[in-house]
Coordinates of C-alpha atoms in Angstrom, one line a residue:
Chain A
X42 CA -215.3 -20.9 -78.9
X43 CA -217.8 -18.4 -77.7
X44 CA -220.8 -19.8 -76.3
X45 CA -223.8 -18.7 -74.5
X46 CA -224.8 -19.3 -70.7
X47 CA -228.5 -19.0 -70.6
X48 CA -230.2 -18.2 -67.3
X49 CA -234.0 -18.3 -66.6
X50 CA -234.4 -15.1 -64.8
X51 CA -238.4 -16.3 -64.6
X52 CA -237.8 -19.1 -62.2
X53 CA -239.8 -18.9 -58.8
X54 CA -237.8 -22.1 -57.9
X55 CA -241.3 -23.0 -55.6
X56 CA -240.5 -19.8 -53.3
X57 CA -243.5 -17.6 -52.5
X58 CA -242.3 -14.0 -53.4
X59 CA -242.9 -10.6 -51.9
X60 CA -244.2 -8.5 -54.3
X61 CA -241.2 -6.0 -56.0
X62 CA -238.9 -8.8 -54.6
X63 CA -236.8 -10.5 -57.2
X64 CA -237.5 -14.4 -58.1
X65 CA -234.9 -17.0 -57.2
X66 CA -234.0 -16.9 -60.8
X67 CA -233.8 -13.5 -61.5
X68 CA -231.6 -13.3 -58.1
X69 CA -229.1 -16.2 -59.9
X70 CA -229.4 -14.1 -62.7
X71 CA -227.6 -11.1 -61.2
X72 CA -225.4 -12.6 -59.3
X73 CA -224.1 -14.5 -62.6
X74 CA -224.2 -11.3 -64.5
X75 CA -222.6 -9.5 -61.9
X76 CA -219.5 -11.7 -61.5
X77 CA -216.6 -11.7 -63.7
X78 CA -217.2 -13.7 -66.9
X79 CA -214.9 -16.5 -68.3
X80 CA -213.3 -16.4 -71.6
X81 CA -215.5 -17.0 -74.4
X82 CA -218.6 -17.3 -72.3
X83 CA -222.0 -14.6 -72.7
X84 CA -224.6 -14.8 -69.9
X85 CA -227.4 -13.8 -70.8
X86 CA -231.3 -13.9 -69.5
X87 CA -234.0 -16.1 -71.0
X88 CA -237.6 -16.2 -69.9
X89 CA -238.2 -19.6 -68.9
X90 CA -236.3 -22.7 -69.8
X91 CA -239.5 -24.7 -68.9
X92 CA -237.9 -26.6 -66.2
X93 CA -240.0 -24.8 -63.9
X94 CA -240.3 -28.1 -60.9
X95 CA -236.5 -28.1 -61.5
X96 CA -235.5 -24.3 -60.6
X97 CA -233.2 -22.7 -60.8
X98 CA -232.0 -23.6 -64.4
X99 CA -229.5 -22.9 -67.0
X100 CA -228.5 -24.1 -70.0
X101 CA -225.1 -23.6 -71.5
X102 CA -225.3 -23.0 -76.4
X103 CA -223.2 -22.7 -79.0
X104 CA -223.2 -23.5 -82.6
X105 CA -222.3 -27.3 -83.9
X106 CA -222.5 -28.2 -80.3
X107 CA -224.8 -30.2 -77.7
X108 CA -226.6 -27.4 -75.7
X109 CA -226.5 -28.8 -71.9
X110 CA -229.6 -27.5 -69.5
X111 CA -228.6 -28.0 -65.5
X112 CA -231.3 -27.0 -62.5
X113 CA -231.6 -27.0 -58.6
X114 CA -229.6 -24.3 -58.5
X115 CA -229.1 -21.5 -56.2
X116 CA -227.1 -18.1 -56.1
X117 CA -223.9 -20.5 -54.1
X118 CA -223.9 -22.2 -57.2
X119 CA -222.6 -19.2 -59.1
X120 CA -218.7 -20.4 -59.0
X121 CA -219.3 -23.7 -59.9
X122 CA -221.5 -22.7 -63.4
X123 CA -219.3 -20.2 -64.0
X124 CA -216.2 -22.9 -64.0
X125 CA -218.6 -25.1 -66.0
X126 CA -219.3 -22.8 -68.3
X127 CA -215.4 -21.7 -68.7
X128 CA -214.6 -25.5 -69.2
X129 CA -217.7 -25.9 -72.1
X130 CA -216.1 -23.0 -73.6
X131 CA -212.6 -24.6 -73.8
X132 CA -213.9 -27.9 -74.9
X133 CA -212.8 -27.9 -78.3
X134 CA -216.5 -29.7 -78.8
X135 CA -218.2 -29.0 -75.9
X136 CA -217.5 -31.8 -74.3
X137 CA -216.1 -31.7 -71.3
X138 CA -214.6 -34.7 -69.8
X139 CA -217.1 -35.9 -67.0
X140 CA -213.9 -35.3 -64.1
X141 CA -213.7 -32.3 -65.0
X142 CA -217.6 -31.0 -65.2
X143 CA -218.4 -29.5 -61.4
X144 CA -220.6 -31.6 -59.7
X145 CA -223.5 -29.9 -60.1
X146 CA -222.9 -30.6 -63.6
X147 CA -222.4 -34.5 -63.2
X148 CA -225.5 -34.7 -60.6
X149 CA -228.1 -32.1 -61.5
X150 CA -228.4 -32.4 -65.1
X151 CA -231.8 -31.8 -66.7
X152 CA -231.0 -32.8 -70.6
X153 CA -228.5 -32.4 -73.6
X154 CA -229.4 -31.7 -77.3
X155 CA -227.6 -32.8 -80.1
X156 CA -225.9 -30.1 -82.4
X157 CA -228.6 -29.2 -84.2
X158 CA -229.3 -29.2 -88.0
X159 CA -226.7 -32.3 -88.3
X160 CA -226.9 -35.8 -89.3
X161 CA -225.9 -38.4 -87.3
Chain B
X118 CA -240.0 -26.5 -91.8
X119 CA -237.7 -29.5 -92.0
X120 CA -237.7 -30.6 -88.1
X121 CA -235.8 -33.6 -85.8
X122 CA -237.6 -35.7 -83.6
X123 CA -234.7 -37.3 -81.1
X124 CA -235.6 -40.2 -79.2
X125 CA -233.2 -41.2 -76.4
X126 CA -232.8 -44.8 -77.2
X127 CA -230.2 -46.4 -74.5
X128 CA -232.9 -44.9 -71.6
X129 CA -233.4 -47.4 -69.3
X130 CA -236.1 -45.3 -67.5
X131 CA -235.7 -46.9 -64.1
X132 CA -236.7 -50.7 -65.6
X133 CA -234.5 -54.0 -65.0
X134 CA -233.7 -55.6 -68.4
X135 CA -232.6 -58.8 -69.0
X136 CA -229.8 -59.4 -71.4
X137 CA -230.7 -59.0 -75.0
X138 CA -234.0 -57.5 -74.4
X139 CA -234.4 -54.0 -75.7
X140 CA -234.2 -51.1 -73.3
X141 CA -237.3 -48.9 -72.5
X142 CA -235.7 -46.2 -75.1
X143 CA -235.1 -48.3 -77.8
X144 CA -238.6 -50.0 -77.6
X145 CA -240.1 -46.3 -78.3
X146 CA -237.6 -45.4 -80.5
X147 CA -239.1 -48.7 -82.8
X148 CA -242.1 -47.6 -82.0
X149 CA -242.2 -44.5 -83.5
X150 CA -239.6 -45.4 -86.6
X151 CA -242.2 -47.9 -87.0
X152 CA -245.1 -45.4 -87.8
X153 CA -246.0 -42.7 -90.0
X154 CA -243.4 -40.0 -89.8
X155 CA -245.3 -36.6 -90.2
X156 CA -244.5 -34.7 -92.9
X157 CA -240.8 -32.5 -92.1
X158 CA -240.2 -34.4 -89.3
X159 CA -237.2 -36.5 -89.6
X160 CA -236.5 -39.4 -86.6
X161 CA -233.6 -40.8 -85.4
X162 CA -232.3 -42.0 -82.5
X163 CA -229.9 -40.7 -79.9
X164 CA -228.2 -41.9 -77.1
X165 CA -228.5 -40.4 -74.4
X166 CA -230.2 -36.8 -73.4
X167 CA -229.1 -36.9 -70.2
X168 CA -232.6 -37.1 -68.5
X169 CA -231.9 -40.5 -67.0
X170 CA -234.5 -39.9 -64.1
X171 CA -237.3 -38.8 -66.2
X172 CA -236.7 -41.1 -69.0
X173 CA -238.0 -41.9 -71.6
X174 CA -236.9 -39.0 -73.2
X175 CA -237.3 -37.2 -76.9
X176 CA -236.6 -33.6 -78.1
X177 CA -237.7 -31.5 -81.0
X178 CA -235.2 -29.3 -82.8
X179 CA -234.7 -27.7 -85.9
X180 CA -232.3 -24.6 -86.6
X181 CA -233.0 -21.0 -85.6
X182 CA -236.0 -22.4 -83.5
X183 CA -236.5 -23.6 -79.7
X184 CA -235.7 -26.9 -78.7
X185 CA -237.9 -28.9 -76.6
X186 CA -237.3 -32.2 -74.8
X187 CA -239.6 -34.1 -72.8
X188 CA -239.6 -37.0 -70.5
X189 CA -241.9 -39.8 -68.8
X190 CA -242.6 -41.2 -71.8
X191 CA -243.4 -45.0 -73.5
X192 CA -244.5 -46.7 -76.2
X193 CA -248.1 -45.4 -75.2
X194 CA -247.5 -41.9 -76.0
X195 CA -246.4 -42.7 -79.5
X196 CA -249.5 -41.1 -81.3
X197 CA -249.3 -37.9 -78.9
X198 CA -245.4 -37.6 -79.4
X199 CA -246.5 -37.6 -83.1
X200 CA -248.7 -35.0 -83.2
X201 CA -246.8 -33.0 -81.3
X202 CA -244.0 -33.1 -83.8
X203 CA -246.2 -32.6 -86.4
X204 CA -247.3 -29.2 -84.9
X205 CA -244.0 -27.9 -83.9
X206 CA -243.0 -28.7 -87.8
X207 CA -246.4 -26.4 -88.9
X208 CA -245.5 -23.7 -86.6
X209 CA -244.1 -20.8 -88.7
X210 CA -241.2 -20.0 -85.2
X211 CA -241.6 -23.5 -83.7
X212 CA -243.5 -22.2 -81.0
X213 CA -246.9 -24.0 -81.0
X214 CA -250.2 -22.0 -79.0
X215 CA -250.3 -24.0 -75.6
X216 CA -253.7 -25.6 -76.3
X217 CA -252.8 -27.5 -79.5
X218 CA -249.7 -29.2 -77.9
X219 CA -250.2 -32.7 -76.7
X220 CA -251.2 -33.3 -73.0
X221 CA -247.8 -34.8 -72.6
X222 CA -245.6 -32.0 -73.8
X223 CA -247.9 -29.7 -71.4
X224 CA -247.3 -31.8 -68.4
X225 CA -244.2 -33.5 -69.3
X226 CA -241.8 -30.6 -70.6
X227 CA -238.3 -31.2 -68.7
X228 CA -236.6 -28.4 -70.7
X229 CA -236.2 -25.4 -73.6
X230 CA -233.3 -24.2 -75.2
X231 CA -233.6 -20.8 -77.3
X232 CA -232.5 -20.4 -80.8
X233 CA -228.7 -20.9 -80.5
X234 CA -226.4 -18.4 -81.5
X235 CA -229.0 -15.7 -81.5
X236 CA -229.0 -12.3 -79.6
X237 CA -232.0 -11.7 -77.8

């Protein structure tokens, strides 16, 4: 199913930054962006996922599906979201069996949301 | 517009229970089915958002709008969670001015998810 990889390209992460230097988010950003994406998955930018004491954050969407947001994470994360994000793609409902979520999935989660619009 | 209040009712939020006695979660999940609901917001329990270490947790949705979820919340902030959801519900996009949210959802934001299954 295609779903959306969400990347706060706003995130300072707590760094102090040169000015004209990139943010630690914006850095993340690229290097997702620039790698090769998995099946199904769009990364795109997002100004701010509010998790700003938690930075670097993403948060991983799709229709009829629980939306995931994941932070303290750096550019040598970039694998290990992208294989997430491959593996909430496959899911047949997003999903994914907790063995088989990276650990920085498993440890660093910042909160799920229930499909939205639907009963319980 | 018709809006969800989620309250993460299994959340422990760091406490000891003893057997039979309602979690942290579930006591502010009674405590706010117990009140007034504000008018489009519907409330219903969840279990688990996955913010175990800033529990307790709830998050506003609706579709086509930002989600929200906070955390480090009890049965103290019910009046404050309240209003807050009654704002978010009045906001034409969701997206309520910063100085007419609730101290709490200032200070206690732990995430935001964008409209899902929108382009930017």
């Amino acid at each position: 199913m295609a779903v959306t990889l969400l990347v706060c390209s706003t995130c300072r992460a707590g760094e102090t930054v040169e000015d004209g230097a990139p943010v630690a988010g914006e850095r993340l950003a690229r290097a997702l962006l620039q790698a090769e994406p998995p099946e199904a998955v769009t990364i795109r930018r997002v100004e701010c996922l509010s998790a700003c004491s938690q930075g670097c954050s993403v948060a991983l969407s799709a229709p009829g599906r629980w939306s995931y947001v994941y932070g303290r994470l750096t550019e040598g994360d970039v694998d290990d979201i992208l294989a997430g994000a491959a593996a909430y793609a496959r899911a047949p409902d997003g999903v994914v069996p907790w063995r088989e979520r990276p650990a920085i999935f498993r440890k660093q989660s910042l909160a799920r949301i229930p499909p939205i619009g639907e009963t319980p």
